DNA sequence: TTTT
DNA sequence: TTTT
């Protein structure tokens, strides 16, 4: 299929601390439960109404798992960008069941902490620290401007001093 | 919750003609099944792999239901913008089940035909016709520039009385 | 053109208080300056680099202007969803100039405060309060579930008369 | 800044063939001019109105440059996902000027052909061919499902046969 | 300058 | 069940 897009963008709060587990070959997988909610005033009664939607987010991307583990806690506000995926499984009685999740994997995913009130405390407490646009300190840029802010790019116009000193390929932590 | 976002963007093809039904008070509801797919080359075997994901889209917005009914058919390519919603229901044995759908309702929804090869034929066949940025011909603009193309906004330049033919009110539940 | 999309999503901080002005017929227009920034570690030098991008956001939507006026201040963190528009104007010497802005107008726009450290103080200070998913308290829902939280939609289950207090019509120029 | 997002999503048509140039060190850069347009019916006059917006898209990502070069032509319909960037330059008279562009660079970018009627003909004609979800044939997956369709992932629940046979890291073409 |  |  030429030209398919499958994208989910959420901003919401974690209902619980992230759950991190590992595959048999040691790769981390993180699960988040995220609430988004909307409120409005009922036209007839004038009452304030609110509806909360819960989302399951599954993170396969190793760098983003680290972000989840280090920075996110119950109550944290996050920006999540991933894909919709429906997984088939069997319940105890052998019946087919389906679960739809927001999956973060590969290049078109993102996870960024937006603050919020994580329960904090201890060494692993959530903090609003800079983590490089969605990555831990040890990770490269998600999309730096080649040549920098005054970046003069391409063609014959020689970058003035700056230049394109680095290859983003190596900076992308997937 | 201050500042929640719940947004899904899909571009894909319809696996079947839209299904339209009506509520008791006459409002239309459309269901679409949309496939998105990705392909890649396996690192080890060099084989071409493909994975298709199926999405259920439910349209409550009346104008967008009309678009679905008039223009979309099995095979049509569409752009869809909506929200994730998980609905709880009971199966025959009384067990709780959950279904996650992409819901188009209210102001932050969109449905636009992008062409594709609907099965066509007959009076209702899909066509790549102009439908006003996601709306049927009888509908107004999704977001015209106040004051029109040469729209000169704000300040002293009074918008020249423009206006739009129709009230989307009925479709927008705020 | 069948099927065009023009969408910008920003999360960033206000570099200054919103500027509100009015058209001759009294409609408000708000201007925001929003910074987004990215940081990364330089591959060669190991230095931490950061680049900030500044965006001009213009709000024609009346409800969202109110949100800007009441809740946003220098330093506020916001989620913005709008469209790219390039405006042509003449400088003092009569030369054509172009400015590209993110425009919030019509149904596919959104503005939501995400917290942040507005400079606050006084009656109009920014606060992280709930403002209905991007709207002031007096505004309706951006996209409530027809029928409410337990909303059982379509078919025979008649939506229980719900409704919404206000007509966004004035803000939505279709 | 913790948690910044800068994202542009466009679907539109190319006003001209892509322009490809190269940096001094041989990296390709592609420029696209993309039109998005909206139409509506004027409420007062009943006339059909249309407004077209032109966008400049600059592609630094090498894989996406190849896609542009091989598949896109004047008239092609494309999906573009990138970032807003404003570049400062000096005109002949030495005055500061600014241009805002949609930049595709790094991991959160995408370019996908959606069909459309490129002018075609010759060896380089646009075609609706599969290019791997936005990448040329020689590139890996943008986001394959780890373990494949029946992929049962993580933890102690032994993947039934499947498993995590491959590392996406190597499949990402940046 | 595209597209419908 | 779509599409390439």
XYZ file of C-alpha atoms (C1' of nucleotides) in Angstrom:
704
model
C 0.000 0.000 0.000
C 1.513 3.285 -1.051
C 1.036 5.888 1.554
C -0.365 4.641 4.759
C -0.270 6.584 8.023
C -1.086 5.297 11.510
C -0.457 7.880 14.189
C -1.736 8.515 17.698
C -0.985 11.623 19.728
C -1.890 11.727 23.402
C -1.330 14.199 26.178
C -2.455 12.875 29.516
C -1.498 11.648 32.947
C -0.185 8.327 34.121
C -2.630 6.378 36.234
C 0.183 4.347 37.761
C 3.939 4.034 37.709
C 5.288 2.602 34.448
C 5.668 -1.166 34.377
C 8.938 -2.297 32.924
C 9.585 -5.856 31.917
C 12.154 -7.519 29.704
C 12.104 -9.856 26.777
C 14.028 -13.094 27.015
C 16.898 -11.521 25.150
C 16.994 -8.615 27.544
C 15.227 -5.848 25.749
C 13.054 -3.619 27.898
C 9.357 -3.089 27.287
C 7.436 -0.466 29.201
C 3.703 -0.250 29.748
C 1.942 2.957 30.637
C -1.669 3.608 31.507
C -2.586 7.113 30.429
C -5.774 9.028 31.094
C -7.054 11.730 28.790
C -10.156 13.571 29.764
C -12.647 16.064 28.481
C -15.135 18.166 30.288
C -18.103 20.195 29.172
C -21.208 21.789 30.553
C -24.478 20.020 29.902
C -26.760 22.213 27.854
C -29.910 21.168 29.631
C -28.911 20.750 33.218
C -26.000 23.158 33.271
C -23.995 20.518 35.082
C -20.308 20.084 34.564
C -19.639 16.718 32.979
C -16.388 14.925 32.547
C -15.346 11.838 30.691
C -12.020 10.106 31.096
C -10.556 7.773 28.541
C -7.844 5.279 29.465
C -5.135 4.234 27.053
C -2.581 1.462 27.202
C 0.774 2.500 25.821
C 3.454 -0.097 25.061
C 7.015 1.044 24.488
C 9.449 -1.152 22.586
C 11.881 1.596 21.798
C 14.795 1.162 24.163
C 15.621 4.827 24.607
C 12.019 5.693 25.348
C 11.794 2.823 27.838
C 14.654 4.448 29.711
C 12.828 7.754 29.735
C 9.756 6.037 31.120
C 11.730 4.232 33.779
C 13.765 7.208 34.908
C 11.372 10.100 34.667
C 7.772 8.982 34.700
C 5.633 8.171 37.686
C 1.980 7.942 38.563
C 0.555 11.397 37.909
C 3.174 12.514 35.409
C 1.882 14.404 32.396
C 3.250 13.092 29.121
C 3.156 13.675 25.407
C 3.015 10.374 23.534
C 3.268 9.767 19.822
C 2.896 6.264 18.508
C 0.787 3.885 16.468
C -2.440 1.994 16.970
C -2.052 -1.744 17.147
C -4.593 -4.423 17.909
C -3.267 -7.614 19.381
C -5.110 -10.920 19.422
C -4.855 -13.211 22.385
C -6.724 -16.081 24.001
C -8.445 -15.865 27.324
C -8.517 -18.735 29.825
C -11.422 -20.339 28.063
C -9.537 -20.270 24.793
C -11.679 -17.581 23.259
C -10.147 -15.002 20.948
C -9.823 -11.586 22.484
C -8.431 -8.367 21.091
C -6.621 -5.521 22.765
C -5.848 -2.243 21.114
C -2.772 -0.416 22.286
C -0.718 2.617 21.420
C 2.678 1.278 20.437
C 5.931 3.259 20.511
C 8.461 1.610 18.302
C 10.757 2.759 15.584
C 11.310 6.156 14.161
C 7.915 7.716 14.292
C 7.499 7.531 18.038
C 7.986 10.041 20.760
C 7.602 10.292 24.525
C 8.117 13.539 26.347
C 7.444 14.457 29.921
C 5.446 17.634 30.319
C 5.654 17.995 34.051
C 2.695 17.054 36.156
C 2.656 15.877 39.650
C 4.448 12.586 39.854
C 4.362 11.064 43.313
C 8.066 11.496 43.416
C 10.457 10.982 46.259
C 13.447 8.720 46.255
C 16.009 8.287 43.582
C 13.662 7.499 40.818
C 11.258 10.338 41.299
C 9.731 12.017 38.330
C 11.158 15.371 37.576
C 10.528 17.957 34.956
C 14.126 17.882 33.893
C 15.354 18.313 30.414
C 15.768 15.048 28.754
C 16.665 16.072 25.328
C 13.346 16.233 23.638
C 12.262 12.842 24.695
C 15.559 11.149 25.259
C 17.788 10.599 28.207
C 20.886 12.651 28.638
C 23.017 10.118 26.915
C 21.062 10.260 23.747
C 21.475 12.379 20.716
C 19.216 14.925 19.199
C 15.826 14.029 17.884
C 16.273 16.498 15.068
C 18.968 19.083 15.482
C 19.327 21.701 12.858
C 22.088 20.626 10.634
C 24.602 23.409 10.795
C 23.015 24.985 13.798
C 20.810 27.942 14.308
C 22.313 30.121 11.673
C 22.540 27.098 9.524
C 22.972 27.944 6.001
C 22.323 24.824 4.193
C 23.135 23.034 1.024
C 24.326 24.066 -2.353
C 27.378 26.091 -2.916
C 26.911 28.445 -0.050
C 29.615 27.207 2.200
C 28.445 26.951 5.772
C 30.194 29.762 7.533
C 32.340 28.089 10.061
C 29.658 25.745 11.250
C 29.177 23.105 8.713
C 27.619 19.773 9.036
C 29.882 18.251 11.505
C 27.792 15.415 12.427
C 25.700 12.738 11.083
C 22.406 12.317 12.755
C 22.475 8.678 11.918
C 24.639 8.039 14.886
C 22.658 10.162 17.204
C 19.393 8.386 16.873
C 19.083 5.961 19.696
C 16.924 3.244 18.196
C -7.434 17.541 33.945
C -5.923 20.616 32.438
C -4.730 20.025 28.977
C -5.536 16.662 27.632
C -5.182 15.635 23.992
C -6.516 12.475 22.354
C -5.931 12.407 18.631
C -5.654 9.711 15.975
C -4.594 10.325 12.386
C -4.959 7.577 9.818
C -4.432 7.332 6.095
C -5.541 4.032 4.688
C -8.010 2.129 2.566
C -11.534 0.937 3.261
C -11.844 -2.815 3.523
C -15.563 -2.629 2.802
C -18.253 -0.123 1.935
C -19.202 2.151 4.834
C -22.037 0.901 7.019
C -24.581 3.547 7.849
C -27.191 3.137 10.548
C -29.402 5.558 12.421
C -30.188 6.334 16.022
C -33.827 6.265 17.092
C -33.996 10.000 16.744
C -32.712 9.807 13.227
C -29.079 10.724 13.508
C -26.754 8.839 11.189
C -23.776 6.850 12.407
C -21.246 5.473 9.983
C -18.775 2.660 10.519
C -15.644 2.265 8.471
C -13.034 -0.469 8.458
C -9.701 0.992 7.471
C -6.458 -0.796 6.733
C -3.092 0.796 7.239
C -0.034 -1.158 6.323
C 3.691 -1.042 6.514
C 6.308 -2.948 4.666
C 9.992 -3.446 5.200
C 12.787 -5.717 4.172
C 13.892 -8.290 6.713
C 17.455 -7.763 7.779
C 18.310 -11.426 7.954
C 16.471 -13.033 5.132
C 16.212 -10.036 2.838
C 12.552 -10.880 2.353
C 9.930 -8.236 1.857
C 7.563 -8.252 4.835
C 4.262 -6.544 5.266
C 1.945 -6.008 8.170
C -1.568 -4.677 7.922
C -3.420 -3.115 10.791
C -7.220 -2.852 10.786
C -9.040 0.045 12.435
C -12.693 0.554 13.224
C -13.803 4.130 12.695
C -17.156 5.336 14.032
C -18.568 8.624 12.724
C -21.165 10.519 14.748
C -20.664 13.815 12.980
C -23.592 14.216 10.614
C -21.723 16.026 7.853
C -18.947 13.477 7.852
C -21.481 10.646 7.768
C -22.818 12.162 4.560
C -19.336 12.278 3.109
C -18.848 8.624 4.001
C -22.168 7.627 2.490
C -21.798 9.594 -0.711
C -18.153 9.326 -1.553
C -16.529 6.373 0.130
C -16.530 2.777 -0.996
C -14.522 -0.363 -0.469
C -10.992 0.470 -1.581
C -11.226 4.237 -1.138
C -8.210 5.927 0.378
C -9.089 8.282 3.220
C -7.561 10.661 5.689
C -9.202 10.302 9.098
C -8.724 12.423 12.187
C -10.519 11.485 15.368
C -10.168 10.255 18.908
C -9.469 6.933 20.587
C -12.375 5.548 22.553
C -12.754 2.230 24.286
C -16.267 0.939 24.676
C -17.334 -1.734 27.143
C -19.927 -4.282 26.195
C -21.098 -7.718 27.248
C -20.774 -10.797 25.136
C -23.437 -13.528 24.999
C -22.077 -15.148 28.121
C -22.337 -11.876 30.001
C -18.614 -11.299 30.147
C -17.212 -7.807 29.897
C -15.527 -7.074 26.629
C -13.837 -3.954 25.351
C -13.549 -2.518 21.881
C -11.338 0.364 20.954
C -12.458 2.560 18.105
C -11.462 5.757 16.373
C -14.377 8.122 16.918
C -15.184 11.141 14.730
C -17.381 13.504 16.645
C -17.327 17.183 17.315
C -14.955 19.819 16.181
C -11.652 18.069 16.163
C -12.571 15.466 13.605
C -11.935 15.223 9.933
C -12.583 12.830 7.065
C -11.218 13.448 3.624
C -11.167 11.256 0.595
C -7.748 10.997 -0.990
C -8.685 9.104 -4.086
C -8.025 5.432 -4.269
C -9.858 3.019 -6.359
C -13.300 2.517 -4.936
C -15.225 -0.230 -6.644
C -17.370 2.384 -8.213
C -20.265 1.993 -10.605
C -23.855 2.980 -10.026
C -25.131 6.203 -8.640
C -23.420 6.028 -5.343
C -19.980 5.171 -6.571
C -16.975 6.641 -4.914
C -15.419 9.424 -6.840
C -12.595 11.772 -6.261
C -14.939 14.707 -6.355
C -14.410 17.870 -4.468
C -16.177 17.739 -1.253
C -15.090 20.907 0.307
C -12.209 19.784 2.402
C -14.008 16.943 3.946
C -17.584 18.074 3.605
C -20.247 17.578 1.005
C -20.965 20.288 -1.478
C -23.694 21.723 0.641
C -21.418 22.246 3.536
C -19.393 25.201 4.491
C -15.718 25.537 4.918
C -13.857 23.596 7.549
C -11.638 26.563 8.219
C -11.740 29.306 5.675
C -9.701 32.353 6.167
C -11.938 34.924 7.728
C -12.222 37.636 5.173
C -11.296 35.390 2.311
C -8.192 34.712 0.346
C -6.872 38.203 0.472
C -7.915 38.171 4.045
C -6.449 40.960 5.802
C -7.090 40.379 9.369
C -7.530 42.357 12.475
C -6.758 45.958 13.060
C -8.534 48.473 10.994
C -9.226 46.380 7.963
C -12.812 45.399 8.484
C -13.564 41.916 7.212
C -15.873 42.438 4.290
C -18.992 40.959 5.697
C -18.262 37.448 4.504
C -20.109 34.569 5.931
C -20.934 30.997 5.484
C -23.974 29.188 4.403
C -24.551 26.752 7.064
C -24.570 26.076 10.672
C -22.592 23.054 11.634
C -24.241 23.218 14.947
C -26.222 20.126 14.560
C -23.132 18.150 14.060
C -21.104 19.618 16.794
C -22.217 18.635 20.209
C -20.731 21.446 22.222
C -8.444 19.858 -4.435
C -9.855 16.727 -2.902
C -8.178 15.951 0.309
C -5.850 18.569 1.546
C -4.539 18.758 5.100
C -2.665 21.629 6.725
C -1.966 21.030 10.386
C 0.565 22.305 12.904
C 0.977 20.932 16.418
C 3.163 22.751 18.890
C 3.961 22.309 22.548
C 6.070 25.118 23.922
C 6.284 28.133 26.163
C 5.127 31.685 25.692
C 7.928 34.185 25.317
C 5.651 37.024 26.346
C 2.110 37.687 27.514
C -0.497 37.226 24.776
C -1.324 40.334 22.773
C -5.009 40.847 22.243
C -6.398 43.301 19.736
C -9.822 43.715 18.126
C -11.199 44.032 14.636
C -13.370 47.026 13.856
C -16.453 44.940 14.361
C -15.235 43.879 17.739
C -13.872 40.437 17.219
C -10.800 39.604 19.262
C -7.543 38.430 17.761
C -4.751 37.114 19.925
C -1.082 36.811 19.099
C 1.244 34.444 20.887
C 4.983 33.963 20.586
C 5.851 30.370 21.364
C 9.250 28.777 21.762
C 9.913 25.143 21.066
C 13.341 23.806 21.676
C 15.442 20.748 21.179
C 18.658 19.697 22.743
C 21.197 17.054 21.889
C 24.720 16.054 22.603
C 27.251 16.771 19.905
C 28.815 13.614 18.654
C 32.282 15.068 18.249
C 32.701 17.419 21.131
C 30.307 15.790 23.537
C 28.869 19.201 24.263
C 25.246 19.736 25.050
C 23.642 21.796 22.294
C 20.282 23.452 22.210
C 18.291 25.157 19.529
C 15.155 27.182 20.090
C 12.614 27.874 17.419
C 10.141 30.760 17.739
C 6.629 30.596 16.336
C 4.007 33.275 15.850
C 0.518 32.030 16.600
C -2.541 34.064 15.575
C -5.906 33.195 17.094
C -9.119 34.257 15.350
C -11.331 31.820 17.183
C -13.218 33.822 19.776
C -13.364 31.133 22.429
C -9.664 30.412 22.148
C -8.887 34.137 22.328
C -10.651 34.152 25.668
C -8.568 31.232 26.851
C -5.416 33.064 25.809
C -6.477 36.250 27.533
C -7.594 34.653 30.756
C -5.164 31.847 31.301
C -1.948 32.371 29.403
C 1.031 34.440 30.407
C 4.702 34.679 29.589
C 6.188 31.323 30.469
C 2.981 29.318 30.175
C 3.282 25.947 28.497
C 0.667 25.384 25.816
C -0.531 22.845 23.313
C -1.471 24.527 20.047
C -3.138 23.008 17.018
C -3.685 25.150 13.953
C -2.758 25.739 10.357
C 0.199 27.190 8.504
C -0.533 30.444 6.722
C 1.789 32.788 4.908
C 0.729 36.388 4.739
C 2.072 38.931 2.287
C 2.669 42.513 3.353
C 4.663 45.521 2.304
C 7.504 46.974 4.279
C 8.149 50.727 4.542
C 10.002 50.755 1.262
C 7.074 49.123 -0.466
C 8.779 45.784 -0.896
C 6.816 42.573 -0.653
C 7.475 40.620 2.489
C 6.047 37.363 3.720
C 5.317 36.134 7.197
C 4.373 32.608 8.045
C 2.163 32.096 11.070
C 0.300 29.326 12.826
C -3.355 30.295 12.584
C -6.092 29.069 14.928
C -9.439 29.501 13.285
C -12.434 27.312 12.718
C -13.059 23.785 13.773
C -9.702 22.170 13.457
C -7.953 24.346 15.991
C -7.108 23.840 19.600
C -5.347 25.653 22.409
C -4.767 24.038 25.743
C -2.758 25.164 28.685
C -0.397 22.526 30.008
C 0.855 24.317 33.067
C 4.238 25.906 33.067
C 5.394 28.824 35.015
C 3.408 31.842 33.984
C 4.563 35.001 35.716
C 1.195 35.197 37.308
C -0.031 37.491 39.990
C -3.046 39.748 39.756
C -6.492 38.847 38.639
C -5.579 37.628 35.251
C -2.706 35.427 36.169
C -2.150 32.211 34.365
C -3.194 29.178 36.275
C -3.210 25.523 35.603
C -6.928 25.348 36.083
C -9.262 23.181 34.144
C -10.636 25.020 31.237
C -12.644 22.399 29.574
C -10.220 20.929 27.142
C -9.184 24.189 25.674
C -12.205 26.303 26.356
C -13.171 28.604 29.141
C -15.558 27.473 31.770
C -18.476 28.891 29.952
C -17.802 26.869 26.890
C -19.048 23.519 25.904
C -17.237 20.350 25.303
C -14.811 20.038 22.469
C -15.956 16.534 21.771
C -17.914 14.824 24.465
C -19.206 11.391 23.910
C -22.712 11.720 22.671
C -24.787 10.089 25.317
C -22.216 10.575 28.002
C -19.580 8.451 29.573
C -21.454 5.244 29.400
C -22.544 6.329 26.018
C -24.109 3.608 24.220
C -24.443 4.823 20.788
C -26.586 4.287 17.802
C -28.998 1.517 17.177
C -31.921 1.241 19.453
C -30.468 2.769 22.548
C -31.737 6.302 22.380
C -29.226 8.857 23.625
C -30.703 10.185 26.831
C -31.519 13.675 25.770
C -28.124 15.145 26.599
C -27.136 18.435 25.174
C -24.748 21.226 25.412
C -25.003 24.683 26.666
C -23.662 26.702 23.909
C -23.432 27.315 20.317
C -19.891 27.576 19.146
C -21.246 29.004 16.014
C -19.903 32.385 16.585
C -16.466 31.063 16.709
C -16.679 28.738 13.849
C -16.917 30.428 10.535
C -18.441 27.673 8.465
C 12.892 23.098 27.937
C 11.296 19.890 29.044
C 8.796 18.648 26.606
C 8.647 20.603 23.454
C 6.863 19.494 20.286
C 7.134 21.040 16.828
C 5.225 19.123 14.204
C 3.696 19.932 10.843
C 1.476 17.563 8.872
C 0.572 18.391 5.289
C -1.302 16.606 2.554
C -1.179 18.453 -0.731
C 0.127 18.566 -4.269
C 3.492 19.528 -5.669
C 3.463 22.734 -7.665
C 6.660 21.774 -9.440
C 9.112 18.903 -9.684
C 11.304 18.498 -6.606
C 14.564 20.397 -6.687
C 17.517 18.377 -5.537
C 20.844 19.894 -4.697
C 23.854 18.675 -2.770
C 25.944 19.949 0.083
C 29.667 20.255 -0.450
C 30.194 16.965 1.251
C 27.720 15.306 -1.039
C 24.586 15.049 0.993
C 21.359 15.604 -0.912
C 18.818 18.249 -0.003
C 15.426 18.344 -1.661
C 13.029 21.264 -1.901
C 9.341 20.810 -2.527
C 6.611 23.372 -3.091
C 3.346 21.993 -1.821
C -0.117 23.439 -2.175
C -2.870 22.787 0.313
C -6.258 24.245 -0.336
C -9.637 24.668 1.217
C -12.939 25.504 -0.320
C -16.253 26.625 1.086
C -19.467 28.197 -0.011
C -19.961 31.834 0.868
C -22.942 32.231 3.120
C -24.124 35.468 1.570
C -23.425 35.101 -2.075
C -23.605 31.337 -2.291
C -20.434 31.391 -4.316
C -17.848 28.669 -4.120
C -14.654 30.096 -2.685
C -11.236 28.574 -2.563
C -8.023 29.482 -0.910
C -4.677 27.864 -1.629
C -1.740 27.926 0.706
C 1.806 27.287 -0.539
C 4.414 25.590 1.625
C 8.140 25.178 1.175
C 9.387 21.808 2.337
C 13.113 21.153 2.786
C 14.319 17.576 3.108
C 17.669 16.824 4.730
C 16.954 13.206 5.415
C 18.834 11.225 2.807
C 16.312 8.427 2.434
C 13.448 10.845 2.011
C 15.445 12.835 -0.557
C 15.665 9.659 -2.601
C 11.933 9.180 -2.346
C 11.406 12.740 -3.547
C 13.807 12.333 -6.417
C 12.520 8.998 -7.590
C 8.818 9.189 -7.058
C 7.590 12.751 -6.831
C 6.781 15.090 -9.686
C 4.765 18.206 -10.244
C 1.202 17.319 -9.378
C 2.000 14.422 -7.054
C -0.057 14.195 -3.885
C 2.066 13.707 -0.785
C 1.820 13.271 2.945
C 4.532 15.250 4.701
C 5.465 15.239 8.371
C 8.169 17.573 9.579
C 8.994 20.578 11.702
C 8.577 24.314 11.382
C 11.827 26.219 11.048
C 12.435 29.869 10.379
C 15.688 30.751 8.693
C 17.257 34.178 8.669
C 19.030 35.474 5.595
C 20.109 38.751 4.054
C 18.659 40.170 0.902
C 20.767 42.053 -1.669
C 20.465 45.248 0.271
C 21.765 43.533 3.361
C 18.464 43.576 5.167
C 17.481 40.733 7.425
C 14.801 38.523 5.992
C 13.137 35.439 7.392
C 11.746 32.378 5.683
C 9.698 29.735 7.371
C 9.937 26.234 6.025
C 8.759 22.746 6.834
C 11.910 20.766 7.488
C 12.211 16.982 7.230
C 15.205 15.836 9.163
C 15.839 13.179 11.717
C 13.532 10.670 13.211
C 10.251 12.459 13.411
C 9.874 13.091 9.711
C 7.934 11.334 7.053
C 7.212 11.659 3.359
C 4.779 9.410 1.600
C 3.374 9.560 -1.868
C -0.399 9.295 -1.966
C -0.852 9.040 -5.690
C -2.013 12.044 -7.586
C -1.378 12.726 -11.134
C 2.263 13.559 -11.624
C 3.109 14.657 -15.126
C 4.801 11.368 -15.645
C 6.482 9.998 -18.720
C 10.143 9.193 -19.098
C 12.361 7.268 -16.800
C 11.803 9.389 -13.761
C 8.073 9.615 -13.869
C 6.146 9.653 -10.677
C 4.408 6.417 -9.957
C 2.356 5.131 -7.137
C 4.856 2.420 -6.426
C 5.440 0.932 -3.042
C 8.271 2.602 -1.351
C 8.192 0.942 1.962
C 6.122 3.368 3.925
C 8.069 6.368 2.895
C 11.404 4.804 2.060
C 12.961 3.431 -1.049
C 13.174 -0.243 -1.600
C 16.599 -0.486 -0.146
C 15.543 0.901 3.157
C 14.268 -0.835 6.189
C 10.992 -0.614 7.914
C 9.726 2.567 9.433
C 8.143 0.651 12.256
C 7.575 -3.011 11.756
C 5.863 -4.975 14.426
C 8.480 -6.666 16.446
C 7.834 -10.331 16.148
C 5.318 -9.898 13.401
C 1.589 -9.983 13.220
C 1.019 -12.650 15.778
C 3.723 -11.128 17.873
C 3.243 -11.793 21.451
C 5.595 -9.590 23.221
C 7.738 -9.293 26.277
C 7.870 -10.625 29.770
C 7.573 -14.184 30.806
C 4.812 -15.055 28.473
C 6.941 -16.953 26.087
C 6.387 -15.813 22.569
C 4.812 -18.738 20.825
C 7.276 -19.449 18.152
C 7.576 -15.850 17.072
C 9.846 -13.935 19.314
C 11.871 -10.913 18.605
C 13.856 -11.977 15.694
C 15.144 -8.676 14.653
C 16.479 -5.440 15.817
C 14.845 -2.422 14.379
C 17.937 -0.445 15.015
C 19.479 -1.728 11.895
C 16.437 -1.181 9.818
C 16.146 2.493 10.395
C 17.736 4.286 7.533
C 18.942 7.478 9.145
C 3.170 26.818 -9.120
C -0.658 22.085 -7.563
C -5.270 19.956 -7.275
C -10.792 19.651 -7.695
C -11.694 -7.015 4.490
C -8.096 -2.677 1.709
C -3.955 -1.301 -0.886
C 0.986 -1.911 -3.313
